[in-house]
Short mmCIF file of N, CA and C in Angstrom, two decimals:
data_model
loop_
_atom_site.label_atom_id
_atom_site.label_comp_id
_atom_site.label_asym_id
_atom_site.label_seq_id
_atom_site.Cartn_x
_atom_site.Cartn_y
_atom_site.Cartn_z
N MET A 4 1.82 -0.28 -16.16
CA MET A 4 1.61 -1.56 -15.28
C MET A 4 1.16 -2.88 -16.06
N ASN A 5 1.81 -3.70 -15.86
CA ASN A 5 1.17 -5.22 -16.55
C ASN A 5 0.46 -5.84 -15.53
N LEU A 6 0.57 -5.74 -14.37
CA LEU A 6 -0.30 -6.55 -13.45
C LEU A 6 -1.62 -6.02 -13.12
N THR A 7 -2.30 -6.73 -12.36
CA THR A 7 -4.01 -6.30 -12.04
C THR A 7 -3.53 -5.52 -10.90
N GLN A 8 -4.48 -4.62 -10.19
CA GLN A 8 -4.35 -4.13 -9.13
C GLN A 8 -4.32 -5.03 -8.14
N GLU A 9 -5.14 -6.12 -8.13
CA GLU A 9 -4.88 -7.09 -6.87
C GLU A 9 -3.61 -7.85 -6.79
N GLU A 10 -2.81 -8.01 -8.15
CA GLU A 10 -1.75 -8.46 -8.20
C GLU A 10 -0.64 -7.86 -7.74
N VAL A 11 -0.79 -6.30 -7.78
CA VAL A 11 0.22 -5.49 -7.36
C VAL A 11 0.13 -5.35 -5.67
N LEU A 12 -1.16 -5.47 -5.35
CA LEU A 12 -1.50 -5.35 -3.87
C LEU A 12 -0.72 -6.65 -2.94
N GLU A 13 -1.05 -7.79 -3.76
CA GLU A 13 -0.60 -9.10 -3.47
C GLU A 13 1.22 -9.26 -3.28
N GLN A 14 1.73 -8.78 -4.37
CA GLN A 14 3.07 -8.20 -4.40
C GLN A 14 3.72 -7.56 -3.57
N CYS A 15 3.03 -6.40 -3.05
CA CYS A 15 3.30 -5.49 -1.87
C CYS A 15 3.08 -6.22 -0.42
N ALA A 16 2.03 -6.82 -0.42
CA ALA A 16 1.90 -7.87 0.88
C ALA A 16 3.31 -8.73 1.35
N LYS A 17 3.67 -9.30 0.27
CA LYS A 17 4.73 -10.11 0.23
C LYS A 17 6.07 -9.45 0.51
N MET A 18 6.22 -8.38 0.08
CA MET A 18 7.35 -7.59 0.43
C MET A 18 7.52 -7.07 1.80
N CYS A 19 6.22 -7.08 2.37
CA CYS A 19 6.13 -6.66 3.62
C CYS A 19 6.79 -7.78 5.02
N LYS A 20 6.62 -9.07 4.37
CA LYS A 20 6.98 -10.29 5.31
C LYS A 20 8.29 -10.15 6.06
N ASN A 21 8.20 -9.93 7.37
CA ASN A 21 9.58 -9.95 8.07
C ASN A 21 10.23 -8.74 7.93
N THR A 22 9.65 -7.61 7.94
CA THR A 22 10.20 -6.31 7.72
C THR A 22 9.35 -5.24 8.59
N LEU A 23 10.27 -4.12 8.60
CA LEU A 23 9.70 -3.11 9.58
C LEU A 23 8.16 -2.55 9.07
N MET A 24 7.74 -3.01 7.76
CA MET A 24 6.33 -2.69 7.44
C MET A 24 5.38 -3.65 8.23
N GLU A 25 5.90 -4.86 8.35
CA GLU A 25 4.95 -5.88 9.19
C GLU A 25 5.01 -5.58 10.68
N THR A 26 6.06 -5.06 11.16
CA THR A 26 6.22 -4.82 12.34
C THR A 26 5.23 -3.48 12.76
N LEU A 27 5.04 -2.52 11.91
CA LEU A 27 4.20 -1.24 12.30
C LEU A 27 2.86 -1.64 11.86
N GLU A 28 2.42 -2.96 11.02
CA GLU A 28 1.15 -3.08 10.52
C GLU A 28 0.80 -2.29 9.14
N ILE A 29 1.77 -1.99 8.41
CA ILE A 29 1.41 -1.28 7.34
C ILE A 29 0.74 -2.02 6.17
N SER A 30 -0.15 -1.97 5.70
CA SER A 30 -0.65 -2.47 4.46
C SER A 30 -1.06 -1.69 3.31
N PHE A 31 -0.91 -2.38 2.07
CA PHE A 31 -1.18 -1.59 0.73
C PHE A 31 -2.71 -1.86 0.62
N CYS A 32 -3.14 -0.80 0.22
CA CYS A 32 -4.79 -1.00 0.11
C CYS A 32 -5.15 -0.45 -1.24
N GLU A 33 -4.56 0.31 -2.09
CA GLU A 33 -4.85 0.90 -3.25
C GLU A 33 -3.92 1.37 -4.09
N VAL A 34 -3.98 0.96 -5.44
CA VAL A 34 -3.08 1.31 -6.36
C VAL A 34 -3.69 1.82 -7.67
N GLY A 35 -3.14 2.79 -8.36
CA GLY A 35 -3.76 3.46 -9.68
C GLY A 35 -2.56 3.56 -10.47
N GLU A 36 -2.75 4.22 -11.70
CA GLU A 36 -1.85 4.27 -12.63
C GLU A 36 -0.62 5.04 -12.42
N ASN A 37 -0.82 5.83 -11.36
CA ASN A 37 0.31 6.59 -11.16
C ASN A 37 0.46 6.81 -9.66
N TYR A 38 -0.10 6.12 -8.72
CA TYR A 38 0.09 6.20 -7.05
C TYR A 38 -0.51 4.80 -6.53
N LEU A 39 0.23 4.85 -5.29
CA LEU A 39 -0.03 3.72 -4.51
C LEU A 39 -0.39 4.16 -3.05
N VAL A 40 -1.29 3.52 -2.30
CA VAL A 40 -1.74 3.98 -0.99
C VAL A 40 -1.50 2.89 -0.07
N ALA A 41 -1.08 3.09 1.30
CA ALA A 41 -0.79 2.26 2.13
C ALA A 41 -1.53 2.85 3.50
N LYS A 42 -1.81 1.75 4.58
CA LYS A 42 -2.68 2.25 5.42
C LYS A 42 -1.65 1.75 6.70
N MET A 43 -1.73 2.43 7.96
CA MET A 43 -1.24 1.82 8.97
C MET A 43 -2.36 2.16 10.37
N PRO A 44 -2.41 1.31 11.19
CA PRO A 44 -3.02 1.37 12.26
C PRO A 44 -2.43 2.33 13.52
N VAL A 45 -3.35 3.39 14.04
CA VAL A 45 -2.71 4.35 15.09
C VAL A 45 -3.01 3.65 16.53
N THR A 46 -1.89 3.02 17.07
CA THR A 46 -2.22 2.30 18.30
C THR A 46 -1.03 2.52 19.20
N PRO A 47 -1.27 2.24 20.38
CA PRO A 47 -0.07 2.38 21.34
C PRO A 47 1.32 2.16 20.86
N ARG A 48 1.43 1.20 19.81
CA ARG A 48 2.65 0.97 19.59
C ARG A 48 3.59 1.74 18.77
N VAL A 49 2.67 2.67 18.27
CA VAL A 49 3.23 3.71 17.28
C VAL A 49 3.02 5.18 17.78
N HIS A 50 2.57 5.44 19.22
CA HIS A 50 2.38 6.48 19.65
C HIS A 50 3.82 7.08 20.51
N GLN A 51 3.74 8.35 20.51
CA GLN A 51 4.72 8.98 21.52
C GLN A 51 4.34 8.77 22.75
N PRO A 52 5.23 9.09 23.81
CA PRO A 52 4.83 8.82 25.23
C PRO A 52 3.55 9.44 25.68
N ASP A 53 3.26 10.82 24.74
CA ASP A 53 1.87 11.38 25.31
C ASP A 53 0.69 11.09 24.57
N GLY A 54 0.44 9.75 23.80
CA GLY A 54 -0.49 9.00 23.32
C GLY A 54 -0.96 9.65 21.91
N VAL A 55 0.07 10.40 21.22
CA VAL A 55 -0.16 10.50 19.81
C VAL A 55 0.70 9.95 18.88
N LEU A 56 0.26 9.84 17.69
CA LEU A 56 1.13 9.24 16.75
C LEU A 56 2.54 9.77 16.54
N HIS A 57 3.45 8.96 16.62
CA HIS A 57 5.10 9.27 16.51
C HIS A 57 5.26 9.83 15.05
N GLY A 58 5.94 10.90 14.91
CA GLY A 58 6.37 11.44 13.64
C GLY A 58 7.26 10.34 12.80
N GLY A 59 8.03 9.74 13.69
CA GLY A 59 8.79 8.74 13.01
C GLY A 59 8.14 7.58 12.30
N ALA A 60 7.10 7.17 12.83
CA ALA A 60 6.21 6.14 12.40
C ALA A 60 5.62 6.71 11.20
N MET A 61 5.06 8.18 11.12
CA MET A 61 4.68 8.53 9.66
C MET A 61 5.83 8.57 8.71
N VAL A 62 6.76 8.91 9.07
CA VAL A 62 7.93 9.04 8.11
C VAL A 62 8.31 7.50 7.49
N ALA A 63 8.02 6.47 8.52
CA ALA A 63 8.45 5.06 7.90
C ALA A 63 7.11 4.86 7.04
N LEU A 64 5.95 5.09 7.48
CA LEU A 64 5.00 4.79 6.56
C LEU A 64 5.10 5.54 5.13
N ALA A 65 5.71 6.81 5.12
CA ALA A 65 5.68 7.41 3.77
C ALA A 65 6.87 6.88 3.00
N GLU A 66 8.08 6.56 3.76
CA GLU A 66 8.96 5.89 2.76
C GLU A 66 8.70 4.62 2.41
N SER A 67 7.86 3.79 3.22
CA SER A 67 7.35 2.46 2.78
C SER A 67 6.70 2.38 1.46
N VAL A 68 5.49 3.57 1.52
CA VAL A 68 4.80 3.57 0.41
C VAL A 68 5.47 4.17 -0.87
N GLY A 69 6.26 5.15 -0.77
CA GLY A 69 7.20 5.66 -1.81
C GLY A 69 7.92 4.62 -2.32
N SER A 70 8.73 3.85 -1.56
CA SER A 70 9.69 2.97 -2.17
C SER A 70 9.02 1.95 -2.78
N ALA A 71 8.03 1.60 -2.08
CA ALA A 71 7.03 0.50 -2.83
C ALA A 71 6.46 0.94 -4.27
N ALA A 72 6.31 2.08 -4.23
CA ALA A 72 5.53 2.77 -5.69
C ALA A 72 6.83 2.66 -6.65
N SER A 73 7.88 3.09 -6.14
CA SER A 73 9.27 3.09 -7.03
C SER A 73 9.27 1.69 -7.69
N PHE A 74 9.39 0.84 -6.61
CA PHE A 74 9.42 -0.72 -7.10
C PHE A 74 8.37 -1.06 -8.15
N ILE A 75 7.16 -0.43 -7.83
CA ILE A 75 6.15 -1.08 -8.85
C ILE A 75 6.28 -0.37 -10.07
N PHE A 76 6.16 1.15 -10.16
CA PHE A 76 6.17 1.80 -11.41
C PHE A 76 7.66 1.87 -12.17
N LEU A 77 8.52 1.57 -11.53
CA LEU A 77 9.83 1.70 -12.21
C LEU A 77 10.39 0.08 -12.59
N ASN A 78 11.46 -0.08 -13.43
CA ASN A 78 11.79 -1.31 -13.69
C ASN A 78 12.64 -2.07 -12.71
N ALA A 79 11.93 -2.80 -11.59
CA ALA A 79 12.57 -3.32 -10.45
C ALA A 79 13.38 -4.41 -10.65
N GLU A 80 13.30 -5.09 -12.03
CA GLU A 80 14.06 -5.98 -12.41
C GLU A 80 15.69 -5.85 -12.49
N ASP A 81 15.78 -4.60 -13.10
CA ASP A 81 16.93 -4.12 -13.54
C ASP A 81 17.60 -3.22 -12.66
N PHE A 82 16.85 -2.96 -11.38
CA PHE A 82 17.41 -1.73 -10.72
C PHE A 82 17.08 -1.83 -9.33
N TYR A 83 17.98 -1.64 -8.25
CA TYR A 83 17.63 -1.49 -6.96
C TYR A 83 16.99 -0.01 -6.55
N ILE A 84 15.84 0.03 -5.75
CA ILE A 84 15.31 1.49 -5.53
C ILE A 84 15.77 1.57 -4.15
N ARG A 85 16.40 2.74 -3.87
CA ARG A 85 16.49 3.04 -2.68
C ARG A 85 16.15 4.51 -2.08
N GLY A 86 15.76 4.87 -0.99
CA GLY A 86 15.50 6.24 -0.52
C GLY A 86 16.78 6.90 -0.48
N ILE A 87 16.90 8.48 -0.83
CA ILE A 87 18.26 9.09 -0.34
C ILE A 87 17.69 10.25 0.03
N GLU A 88 16.61 10.73 0.12
CA GLU A 88 16.25 11.74 1.16
C GLU A 88 14.91 11.71 1.39
N ILE A 89 14.26 12.33 2.57
CA ILE A 89 12.95 12.39 2.86
C ILE A 89 12.73 13.62 3.75
N SER A 90 11.74 14.37 3.54
CA SER A 90 11.41 15.48 4.50
C SER A 90 9.96 15.36 4.72
N ALA A 91 9.64 15.67 5.77
CA ALA A 91 8.34 15.74 6.36
C ALA A 91 7.99 16.83 7.19
N ASN A 92 6.64 17.34 6.83
CA ASN A 92 6.03 18.42 7.92
C ASN A 92 4.67 17.67 8.38
N HIS A 93 4.64 17.78 9.82
CA HIS A 93 3.46 16.84 10.44
C HIS A 93 2.63 18.24 10.99
N VAL A 94 1.20 18.12 10.48
CA VAL A 94 0.45 19.21 10.73
C VAL A 94 -0.67 19.08 11.46
N LYS A 95 -0.83 17.64 11.97
CA LYS A 95 -1.91 17.32 12.71
C LYS A 95 -1.80 15.96 13.62
N SER A 96 -2.40 15.95 14.66
CA SER A 96 -2.18 14.85 15.46
C SER A 96 -3.26 13.88 15.38
N VAL A 97 -2.88 12.52 15.54
CA VAL A 97 -3.81 11.59 15.58
C VAL A 97 -3.51 10.55 16.83
N LYS A 98 -4.65 10.11 17.24
CA LYS A 98 -4.75 9.19 18.74
C LYS A 98 -5.05 8.02 18.36
N GLN A 99 -5.71 7.88 17.55
CA GLN A 99 -6.44 6.36 17.32
C GLN A 99 -6.98 6.18 15.67
N GLY A 100 -7.19 4.87 15.38
CA GLY A 100 -8.07 4.75 13.74
C GLY A 100 -6.71 4.34 12.90
N TYR A 101 -6.83 4.91 11.73
CA TYR A 101 -5.67 4.61 10.77
C TYR A 101 -5.60 5.88 10.15
N VAL A 102 -4.22 5.56 9.71
CA VAL A 102 -3.67 6.67 8.79
C VAL A 102 -3.40 6.35 7.50
N PHE A 103 -3.81 6.94 6.33
CA PHE A 103 -3.56 6.29 4.95
C PHE A 103 -2.49 7.42 4.07
N ALA A 104 -1.51 6.59 3.75
CA ALA A 104 -0.38 7.64 2.93
C ALA A 104 -0.46 7.17 1.49
N LYS A 105 -0.67 8.21 0.62
CA LYS A 105 -0.76 8.15 -0.92
C LYS A 105 0.45 8.74 -1.38
N ALA A 106 1.19 8.02 -2.07
CA ALA A 106 2.45 8.33 -2.83
C ALA A 106 2.12 8.57 -4.42
N GLU A 107 2.46 9.95 -4.95
CA GLU A 107 2.47 10.10 -6.38
C GLU A 107 3.53 10.56 -6.73
N ILE A 108 3.94 10.28 -8.00
CA ILE A 108 5.26 10.81 -8.52
C ILE A 108 5.10 11.95 -9.22
N LEU A 109 6.14 12.97 -8.85
CA LEU A 109 6.29 14.42 -9.11
C LEU A 109 7.14 14.32 -10.32
N HIS A 110 8.28 13.50 -10.31
CA HIS A 110 9.43 13.44 -11.31
C HIS A 110 9.80 12.06 -11.37
N GLN A 111 9.97 11.63 -12.64
CA GLN A 111 10.33 10.15 -12.87
C GLN A 111 11.48 10.41 -13.60
N GLY A 112 12.74 10.62 -13.10
CA GLY A 112 14.08 10.48 -13.97
C GLY A 112 14.62 9.35 -14.25
N ARG A 113 15.49 9.20 -15.18
CA ARG A 113 16.23 7.89 -15.11
C ARG A 113 16.89 7.44 -13.99
N THR A 114 17.43 8.06 -13.22
CA THR A 114 18.10 7.92 -12.17
C THR A 114 17.36 8.32 -10.71
N THR A 115 16.77 9.38 -10.66
CA THR A 115 16.28 9.81 -9.30
C THR A 115 14.67 10.00 -9.60
N GLN A 116 13.86 9.75 -8.74
CA GLN A 116 12.30 9.93 -8.64
C GLN A 116 12.21 10.74 -7.53
N LEU A 117 10.82 11.73 -7.70
CA LEU A 117 10.65 12.42 -6.48
C LEU A 117 9.05 12.31 -6.35
N TRP A 118 8.91 11.83 -5.17
CA TRP A 118 7.42 11.38 -4.62
C TRP A 118 6.82 12.49 -3.82
N ASP A 119 5.81 12.87 -4.00
CA ASP A 119 4.89 13.61 -3.15
C ASP A 119 3.85 12.37 -2.34
N ILE A 120 4.06 12.63 -0.91
CA ILE A 120 3.08 11.60 -0.26
C ILE A 120 2.62 12.56 1.00
N LYS A 121 1.14 12.17 0.69
CA LYS A 121 0.18 12.92 1.72
C LYS A 121 -0.28 11.86 2.55
N ILE A 122 -0.31 12.03 4.00
CA ILE A 122 -0.81 11.20 4.99
C ILE A 122 -1.99 11.89 5.57
N LYS A 123 -3.17 11.15 5.36
CA LYS A 123 -4.58 11.65 5.82
C LYS A 123 -5.13 10.78 7.20
N ASP A 124 -5.80 11.17 7.90
CA ASP A 124 -6.48 10.25 8.76
C ASP A 124 -7.87 9.71 8.05
N GLU A 125 -8.52 9.24 8.87
CA GLU A 125 -9.84 8.40 8.35
C GLU A 125 -10.85 9.28 7.65
N GLU A 126 -10.94 10.57 8.30
CA GLU A 126 -11.92 11.73 7.97
C GLU A 126 -11.49 12.14 6.68
N GLY A 127 -10.17 12.05 6.15
CA GLY A 127 -9.43 12.86 5.09
C GLY A 127 -8.88 14.07 5.56
N ASN A 128 -8.56 14.46 6.79
CA ASN A 128 -7.95 15.27 7.27
C ASN A 128 -6.42 15.36 7.14
N LEU A 129 -5.63 16.11 6.41
CA LEU A 129 -4.01 16.14 6.23
C LEU A 129 -3.37 15.99 7.49
N VAL A 130 -2.71 14.82 7.62
CA VAL A 130 -1.82 14.84 8.93
C VAL A 130 -0.31 15.00 8.61
N SER A 131 0.15 14.88 7.50
CA SER A 131 1.48 15.22 7.20
C SER A 131 1.81 15.22 5.77
N ILE A 132 2.74 16.08 5.35
CA ILE A 132 3.16 16.01 3.87
C ILE A 132 4.62 15.63 3.92
N VAL A 133 4.95 14.59 2.93
CA VAL A 133 6.15 14.04 3.09
C VAL A 133 6.66 14.42 1.50
N LYS A 134 8.10 14.54 1.30
CA LYS A 134 8.64 14.52 -0.09
C LYS A 134 9.92 13.55 0.06
N LEU A 135 9.67 12.50 -0.90
CA LEU A 135 10.94 11.34 -0.87
C LEU A 135 11.40 11.51 -2.16
N THR A 136 12.69 11.47 -1.96
CA THR A 136 13.41 11.30 -3.29
C THR A 136 14.15 9.85 -3.21
N THR A 137 14.03 9.20 -4.52
CA THR A 137 14.61 7.77 -4.57
C THR A 137 15.45 7.84 -5.74
N ILE A 138 16.19 6.64 -5.82
CA ILE A 138 17.38 6.67 -6.79
C ILE A 138 17.27 5.18 -7.39
N ALA A 139 17.42 4.99 -8.43
CA ALA A 139 17.45 3.77 -9.06
C ALA A 139 19.02 3.41 -9.62
N LEU A 140 19.33 2.34 -8.91
CA LEU A 140 20.77 1.73 -9.05
C LEU A 140 20.66 0.56 -9.96
N PRO A 141 21.56 0.62 -11.02
CA PRO A 141 21.65 -0.56 -11.82
C PRO A 141 22.12 -1.87 -11.28
N LYS A 142 21.32 -3.14 -11.54
CA LYS A 142 21.90 -4.24 -10.86
C LYS A 142 22.98 -4.76 -11.96
N THR A 143 24.00 -5.30 -11.25
CA THR A 143 24.98 -5.91 -12.13
C THR A 143 24.69 -7.36 -12.38
N LYS A 144 24.77 -7.78 -13.66
CA LYS A 144 24.33 -9.04 -14.19
C LYS A 144 25.46 -9.74 -14.26
#
């Protein structure tokens, strides 16, 4: 990674403008050598009717952080990055506060990448485990 952590997080924030990430108030808060972390507030706008965090919102958070990590850690100037498969297991309910999604690369092939994304609450309790497969498609010049 040639950018500083602050530059990467700033780039991620710019990518969120006028997107689903902005609607869900997802923000990127930490980046490391091989991982990216994003957070999302748990408010009534992402609740199911019974007042707990909607599984679809967690999947949107996971795909957002995994796709952004692909964009950062792969050569996004030469490739389009797209999610092609996602699988989630929700193991705990959350009613309020924040959830944090950490995307870590499991496999980085030339064409496909496999991401392990763990979503935790503010106390560090596991909320959801997500597997995301992305594909790098060459841009035509």
